[in-house]
Amino acid sequence: MEKKPEPDLTTTIDLGAREGAKALPLDHLTENLSKLNEEERGIIAKLSSKDGMLIVHRGPGKGSRFLLNETASIGRAPESDIFLDDVTVSRKHALVTYSNSGKFCMKDLGSLNGTYVNGKPVVEIDLSSGDEIQIGKFHMLFFGGKS
């Protein structure tokens, strides 16, 4: 006689809430623009099509702004274009470049703690306005200029 498997007592109860959440796409741009003050929104509105900006909205250096145009190195090394002074950041952590396709690209440079965009670990990704980038304890919002 075949033994009936015992029920898994560690499963979770699905109340269907996840399905409702999937139906509503998250608009990172609108949500993250609301985290900025009036001055920061004014600066973002004036960016040229080939400019981008990172704004630290949480963590050390909150309120710091970094203008991006062609290439910017990010790291704990003092010679980095964007110097993030914290042990959670690698010396040469990441690189942001402006590509021929007109987009900014974020590339992790083999950092110890990784680079996250919208909560997901990335090796290389094209950025969109409203993306949240986490490097160590620094949470930054990316905004690209309008064409």
C-alpha atoms as one frame of an Amber mdcrd trajectory, in Angstrom:
protein
   0.000   0.000   0.000   1.372   3.412  -1.024   2.001   5.819   1.838   0.160
   9.111   1.532   2.518  12.128   1.783   2.165  14.185   4.924   0.820  17.713
   4.396   3.368  20.511   4.343   2.676  22.520   7.476   5.014  25.352   6.495
   3.201  26.629   3.422   1.635  30.057   3.346  -1.972  30.864   2.745  -2.605
  32.565  -0.587  -5.329  35.156  -0.165  -5.105  36.285  -3.770  -3.566  39.645
  -2.872  -0.593  39.069  -5.142  -2.771  38.813  -8.230  -4.304  42.205  -7.517
  -0.872  43.751  -7.064   0.331  42.361 -10.401  -2.526  44.015 -12.231  -1.343
  47.473 -11.188   2.049  48.298 -12.764   4.287  50.422 -10.550   5.177  53.748
 -12.115   8.659  54.383 -10.715   8.910  57.830 -12.289   5.733  59.242 -10.725
   6.379  57.600  -7.363   9.995  58.746  -7.160   9.336  62.277  -8.426   7.034
  62.652  -5.425  10.049  61.983  -3.145  11.801  65.120  -4.425  11.385  68.647
  -3.141  10.340  71.523  -5.407  13.927  72.663  -6.037  15.021  69.166  -7.098
  12.019  68.790  -9.436  12.936  72.143 -11.021  16.524  71.001 -11.606  15.350
  67.711 -13.156  13.030  69.620 -15.508  15.994  71.637 -16.842  18.229  68.651
 -17.719  19.212  68.437 -21.381  18.541  65.272 -23.373  22.131  64.073 -22.870
  22.212  64.717 -19.114  21.142  62.617 -16.198  21.148  63.070 -12.456  21.494
  60.882  -9.401  19.922  62.209  -6.204  20.634  60.507  -2.885  17.223  60.212
  -1.246  18.067  57.807   1.597  21.210  56.929   3.514  24.490  58.826   3.972
  24.672  62.062   2.015  20.900  62.407   1.685  20.116  65.297  -0.664  23.403
  65.057  -2.604  23.034  65.485  -6.355  25.361  64.192  -9.061  25.112  65.435
 -12.657  25.809  62.745 -15.251  26.811  63.415 -18.837  29.225  60.965 -20.500
  30.916  58.620 -18.032  30.966  58.623 -14.229  32.785  56.185 -11.984  31.170
  55.420  -8.628  33.087  54.142  -5.645  34.813  54.608  -2.317  38.118  55.561
  -3.965  38.664  59.325  -3.564  39.414  59.652  -7.290  35.911  58.372  -8.216
  33.705  60.839 -10.074  30.963  60.021  -7.544  32.680  59.441  -4.213  30.544
  57.432  -1.788  32.432  57.351   1.488  31.223  54.209   3.252  32.689  50.721
   3.792  29.607  49.172   2.134  30.806  50.639  -1.176  33.708  49.055  -3.102
  36.608  51.287  -4.148  35.631  50.819  -7.802  31.974  49.897  -7.457  30.088
  50.878 -10.604  30.208  52.888 -13.805  27.492  54.967 -15.462  27.914  55.661
 -19.179  25.883  57.466 -21.810  25.477  55.223 -24.844  25.114  56.007 -28.542
  21.493  54.860 -28.272  20.759  57.862 -26.036  20.431  55.955 -22.751  22.410
  55.859 -19.553  23.759  52.446 -18.616  24.730  51.286 -15.102  27.435  48.610
 -14.841  28.607  46.903 -11.659  32.398  46.550 -11.648  32.524  43.313  -9.646
  31.733  44.999  -6.337  31.539  42.996  -3.136  28.019  44.095  -2.100  26.562
  44.454  -5.593  24.561  47.128  -7.352  20.765  47.103  -7.249  18.276  48.815
  -9.538  14.677  48.853  -8.319  15.561  46.256  -5.712  17.078  43.733  -8.120
  20.789  42.909  -8.385  22.268  43.954 -11.734  25.498  43.488 -13.630  24.587
  45.886 -16.441  21.314  47.648 -17.196  19.925  50.597 -19.164  18.490  53.141
 -16.738  15.068  54.775 -16.992  13.935  57.951 -15.274  12.627  57.127 -11.827
  14.859  54.085 -11.267  16.122  53.623  -7.713  19.765  52.600  -7.473  21.232
  51.137  -4.321  24.982  51.040  -3.817  25.845  50.002  -0.285  23.849  52.177
   2.129  23.238  54.834  -0.540  19.794  54.900  -2.180  19.774  57.166  -5.224
  17.110  58.116  -7.721  18.061  58.386 -11.388  16.465  60.948 -13.685  17.321
  61.438 -17.339  16.842  64.639 -19.295  13.960  65.008 -21.707  14.556  64.724
 -25.445
